[in-house]
Structures are given as structure tokens and as C-alpha cells.
Short mmCIF file of C-alpha atoms in Angstrom, two decimals:
data_model
loop_
_atom_site.label_atom_id
_atom_site.label_comp_id
_atom_site.label_asym_id
_atom_site.label_seq_id
_atom_site.Cartn_x
_atom_site.Cartn_y
_atom_site.Cartn_z
CA UNK X 6 24.10 -4.90 -25.76
CA UNK X 7 25.28 -6.95 -22.81
CA UNK X 8 28.60 -5.85 -21.31
CA UNK X 9 29.57 -8.44 -18.72
CA UNK X 10 32.21 -8.05 -16.01
CA UNK X 11 33.18 -11.44 -14.67
CA UNK X 12 35.73 -12.93 -12.31
CA UNK X 13 36.08 -14.51 -8.90
CA UNK X 14 35.01 -12.74 -5.72
CA UNK X 15 36.76 -9.58 -4.51
CA UNK X 16 38.41 -8.74 -7.81
CA UNK X 17 36.64 -5.36 -7.89
CA UNK X 18 33.84 -5.96 -10.42
CA UNK X 19 31.00 -4.14 -8.70
CA UNK X 20 33.23 -1.30 -7.51
CA UNK X 21 34.36 -0.59 -11.07
CA UNK X 22 30.93 -1.01 -12.66
CA UNK X 23 29.25 1.47 -10.35
CA UNK X 24 32.23 3.83 -10.60
CA UNK X 25 31.53 4.32 -14.32
CA UNK X 26 27.73 4.31 -14.10
CA UNK X 27 27.47 8.10 -14.20
CA UNK X 28 30.07 8.48 -16.93
CA UNK X 29 28.22 6.59 -19.65
CA UNK X 30 24.89 7.45 -21.24
CA UNK X 31 22.10 4.96 -21.93
CA UNK X 32 23.47 2.20 -19.72
CA UNK X 33 22.05 0.28 -16.77
CA UNK X 34 24.37 -1.22 -14.15
CA UNK X 35 23.44 -4.29 -12.15
CA UNK X 36 25.03 -7.11 -10.17
CA UNK X 37 23.71 -10.66 -10.64
CA UNK X 38 23.64 -11.05 -6.84
CA UNK X 39 20.63 -8.72 -6.84
CA UNK X 40 18.57 -11.81 -7.70
CA UNK X 41 19.61 -13.40 -4.41
CA UNK X 42 22.20 -16.11 -3.87
CA UNK X 43 21.08 -19.34 -2.15
CA UNK X 44 23.16 -20.52 0.77
CA UNK X 45 23.84 -23.82 -1.00
CA UNK X 46 23.25 -23.12 -4.70
CA UNK X 47 22.05 -26.15 -6.69
CA UNK X 48 24.15 -27.24 -9.70
CA UNK X 49 21.97 -25.39 -12.24
CA UNK X 50 21.48 -22.20 -10.26
CA UNK X 51 24.02 -20.01 -12.05
CA UNK X 52 22.84 -21.25 -15.48
CA UNK X 53 19.30 -20.10 -14.75
CA UNK X 54 20.49 -16.88 -13.11
CA UNK X 55 22.57 -16.04 -16.18
CA UNK X 56 19.60 -16.65 -18.48
CA UNK X 57 17.40 -14.48 -16.24
CA UNK X 58 19.82 -11.57 -16.55
CA UNK X 59 20.20 -12.00 -20.30
CA UNK X 60 16.43 -11.67 -20.59
CA UNK X 61 16.65 -8.47 -18.57
CA UNK X 62 19.36 -7.28 -20.96
CA UNK X 63 16.93 -7.92 -23.82
CA UNK X 64 14.31 -5.80 -22.05
CA UNK X 65 16.81 -2.96 -21.74
CA UNK X 66 17.89 -3.49 -25.36
CA UNK X 67 14.31 -2.95 -26.51
CA UNK X 68 14.48 0.52 -24.95
CA UNK X 69 17.88 1.43 -26.40
CA UNK X 70 19.79 0.81 -23.17
CA UNK X 71 22.89 -1.35 -22.71
CA UNK X 72 23.36 -3.50 -19.60
CA UNK X 73 26.66 -3.44 -17.73
CA UNK X 74 26.39 -6.54 -15.58
CA UNK X 75 28.72 -7.90 -12.91
CA UNK X 76 28.79 -11.55 -11.89
CA UNK X 77 30.79 -14.75 -12.05
CA UNK X 78 29.47 -16.28 -15.27
CA UNK X 79 32.33 -16.77 -17.78
CA UNK X 80 31.97 -16.10 -21.50
CA UNK X 81 31.23 -19.74 -22.34
CA UNK X 82 28.30 -19.76 -19.96
CA UNK X 83 26.92 -16.48 -21.29
CA UNK X 84 27.13 -17.66 -24.91
CA UNK X 85 25.41 -20.96 -24.06
CA UNK X 86 22.43 -19.35 -22.34
CA UNK X 87 19.30 -19.91 -24.46
CA UNK X 88 18.51 -16.23 -25.08
CA UNK X 89 22.09 -15.02 -25.69
CA UNK X 90 21.78 -15.23 -29.47
CA UNK X 91 18.98 -12.61 -29.38
CA UNK X 92 21.24 -9.88 -28.01
CA UNK X 93 22.48 -7.24 -30.44
CA UNK X 94 25.96 -7.69 -29.03
CA UNK X 95 27.89 -9.41 -26.23
CA UNK X 96 31.20 -8.33 -24.71
CA UNK X 97 32.98 -9.71 -21.68
CA UNK X 98 35.73 -8.30 -19.47
CA UNK X 99 37.57 -10.35 -16.85
CA UNK X 100 38.30 -8.37 -13.70
CA UNK X 101 41.19 -10.03 -11.88
CA UNK X 102 43.47 -9.50 -8.91
CA UNK X 103 46.51 -11.26 -7.43
CA UNK X 104 45.70 -14.19 -5.15
CA UNK X 105 47.11 -12.63 -1.97
CA UNK X 106 45.22 -9.41 -2.62
CA UNK X 107 42.03 -11.43 -3.03
CA UNK X 108 42.64 -13.12 0.32
CA UNK X 109 43.20 -9.77 1.98
CA UNK X 110 40.05 -8.27 0.45
CA UNK X 111 37.95 -11.26 1.48
CA UNK X 112 39.14 -10.92 5.05
CA UNK X 113 38.42 -7.20 5.11
CA UNK X 114 34.99 -7.55 3.49
CA UNK X 115 33.81 -10.58 5.49
CA UNK X 116 35.86 -10.83 8.71
CA UNK X 117 35.97 -14.40 10.01
CA UNK X 118 33.60 -15.77 7.37
CA UNK X 119 35.99 -17.67 5.10
CA UNK X 120 38.42 -20.45 6.01
CA UNK X 121 41.76 -20.76 4.27
CA UNK X 122 40.35 -23.59 2.15
CA UNK X 123 37.46 -21.30 1.15
CA UNK X 124 39.97 -18.67 0.07
CA UNK X 125 41.80 -21.35 -1.93
CA UNK X 126 38.57 -22.16 -3.76
CA UNK X 127 38.07 -18.51 -4.69
CA UNK X 128 41.62 -18.37 -6.05
CA UNK X 129 41.25 -21.67 -7.91
CA UNK X 130 38.09 -20.31 -9.56
CA UNK X 131 40.06 -17.20 -10.52
CA UNK X 132 42.80 -19.36 -12.05
CA UNK X 133 40.22 -21.22 -14.10
CA UNK X 134 38.76 -17.90 -15.31
CA UNK X 135 42.21 -16.88 -16.55
CA UNK X 136 42.61 -20.10 -18.50
CA UNK X 137 39.10 -19.83 -19.96
CA UNK X 138 39.81 -16.24 -21.02
CA UNK X 139 42.87 -17.36 -22.97
CA UNK X 140 41.40 -20.44 -24.63
CA UNK X 141 37.86 -21.88 -24.85
CA UNK X 142 39.41 -25.37 -24.77
CA UNK X 143 40.71 -24.84 -21.24
CA UNK X 144 38.80 -27.29 -19.01
CA UNK X 145 35.31 -26.62 -20.45
CA UNK X 146 34.01 -29.43 -18.26
CA UNK X 147 34.22 -27.08 -15.27
CA UNK X 148 31.10 -25.32 -16.56
CA UNK X 149 29.55 -27.86 -18.93
CA UNK X 150 29.45 -30.89 -16.62
CA UNK X 151 26.18 -31.27 -14.69
CA UNK X 152 24.77 -28.13 -16.30
CA UNK X 153 21.12 -27.33 -17.03
CA UNK X 154 19.71 -29.17 -20.08
CA UNK X 155 18.75 -25.82 -21.66
CA UNK X 156 22.37 -24.74 -22.11
CA UNK X 157 23.57 -24.61 -25.75
CA UNK X 158 27.26 -25.43 -25.25
CA UNK X 159 27.60 -26.52 -28.89
CA UNK X 160 27.57 -22.87 -29.93
CA UNK X 161 31.22 -22.45 -28.98
CA UNK X 162 32.82 -25.73 -27.85
CA UNK X 163 34.43 -26.24 -31.28
CA UNK X 164 36.10 -22.80 -31.16
CA UNK X 165 39.81 -22.29 -30.61
CA UNK X 166 41.72 -19.42 -29.05
CA UNK X 167 42.30 -18.06 -32.56
CA UNK X 168 38.59 -17.60 -33.24
CA UNK X 169 37.98 -13.82 -33.44
CA UNK X 170 34.75 -14.22 -31.48
CA UNK X 171 36.69 -15.40 -28.42
CA UNK X 172 37.74 -11.99 -27.12
CA UNK X 173 37.91 -11.41 -23.38
CA UNK X 174 39.41 -8.16 -22.17
CA UNK X 175 41.40 -8.22 -18.92
CA UNK X 176 41.60 -5.54 -16.24
CA UNK X 177 43.90 -6.49 -13.38
CA UNK X 178 43.21 -4.39 -10.29
CA UNK X 179 46.33 -5.50 -8.39
CA UNK X 180 48.24 -2.51 -7.00
CA UNK X 181 46.20 -0.08 -9.09
CA UNK X 182 44.07 2.81 -8.00
CA UNK X 183 40.36 2.36 -8.61
CA UNK X 184 40.27 5.53 -10.72
CA UNK X 185 42.75 4.11 -13.24
CA UNK X 186 40.86 0.82 -13.49
CA UNK X 187 37.58 2.72 -13.89
CA UNK X 188 39.13 4.73 -16.72
CA UNK X 189 40.16 1.47 -18.41
CA UNK X 190 36.66 0.09 -18.01
CA UNK X 191 35.04 3.21 -19.45
CA UNK X 192 37.34 3.03 -22.48
CA UNK X 193 36.54 -0.65 -22.97
CA UNK X 194 32.79 0.01 -22.90
CA UNK X 195 33.18 2.81 -25.44
CA UNK X 196 35.24 0.57 -27.75
CA UNK X 197 32.65 -2.20 -27.62
CA UNK X 198 29.84 0.20 -28.43
CA UNK X 199 31.76 1.74 -31.31
CA UNK X 200 32.58 -1.70 -32.74
CA UNK X 201 28.91 -2.67 -32.57
CA UNK X 202 27.76 0.55 -34.25
CA UNK X 203 30.26 0.09 -37.07
CA UNK X 204 29.30 -3.55 -37.64
CA UNK X 205 32.76 -4.81 -36.62
CA UNK X 206 31.89 -6.40 -33.29
CA UNK X 207 32.82 -10.13 -33.23
CA UNK X 208 29.80 -11.04 -31.09
CA UNK X 209 27.11 -9.00 -32.81
CA UNK X 210 23.78 -10.60 -33.72
CA UNK X 211 24.36 -13.70 -35.85
CA UNK X 212 27.55 -14.88 -34.14
CA UNK X 213 25.96 -18.21 -33.18
CA UNK X 214 25.30 -19.09 -36.82
CA UNK X 215 28.79 -18.26 -38.07
CA UNK X 216 31.16 -21.07 -38.98
CA UNK X 217 34.57 -21.12 -37.29
CA UNK X 218 37.31 -19.68 -39.55
CA UNK X 219 39.50 -22.14 -41.43
CA UNK X 220 42.97 -22.49 -39.98
#
């Protein structure tokens, strides 16, 4: 199973993922940045990076291990990756933080690196993530335009916010201790695993072939 933590920079994704690594059995924890991030990423870079990590999730899956992965790929991009339909299950959690907190964290993590306009771009990306989490019809062009030809966007672009497969959990780390957020993440992982074991997970194997529910 792929358990993806997504969101804009400095929301706390990696901190939370590695905080729960020792609490959960049969799980591997990775950050997509481990593959290396080019200084000026080409338009298709994240598409191919996402597919690369999904293939690694399939390798772990073959050995009975789930992958808890942190990165910036939203649910729509994960579902459209060529190999996503081969996963036993997919779950996504948006890790978010208030804009001013993100600015402060960026300045503490990378002193002098980011201009104010750079910080604005990080916060604009976070705002788009929030809209995408609520509704798949929110500006899909942000990720579909100029994407890699391999991407299977048709798998979900007809979905609405009411589709039970469009479930994105939210953990907001604003003004919260890391221990509380880690507890929330651990509980979310356990719920996803239980839903998959019981056959109730909305994104278990076969989700790509399902027809959207009638409204």
C-alpha cells in the first residue's frame, strides 16, 4: 500500500513521517527528494519522479511492506501515474500549515535563500493543494497542462467531490506540537490499513476500473 503525505514545503511532512517510523510495523518511510531534485526541474520531472516512487512502492508491496512517502505530488498526480493501478491500495494525507508559519519555517530552514516572491509561490502552491483536496475539479490544469504523455489523467478527471474515492485526509500543523500531529498521522495510517484489510478502502485495487457513482 502507498501512504502518501503531500503538501507544499515546510508543512512538516518529513518530520511527521519519520516521527512515526518506529511506531508502525512493516512500513518503509522515504522522501521523494531522496531521488535528487534538479536545480531547474523540467516540466515532466515530478511526473516521472512520482512514477519512480510508485514502482518502489510496488517492490515493497511484493515483500509485504507498505510505503509511507513524503513529497509534493497531489492525489490526482499519483492516480494518473502509469503504475498506480497496480498498487493494492492508495491513501493520501495533506499536511498543511498557515501561510505565515510556512514563511517563518522557510526562513529558519534556509536563511537568505528565498525571496518574498518565492515564499508567495510556496503559499500559492499550498492554496492549490487545499482546493484540490476538497474537489478534483479545482483547477486540474495546474497539474495536467504540459504533463508527461504517459500520465493517465482520464482515470479521475470525471470525478466530483462526492465520489467516495476522492478522500484526502488533512493534518494542519499550525500551532500544534509535533507529538500530537504524529499521533494523528499514526492513527490515520492504522485506519487506512484496517480499511484495506477489510475490503472497504475506496482506493483498493480495481479503483481505476470503477464507474463514478450516479448522482
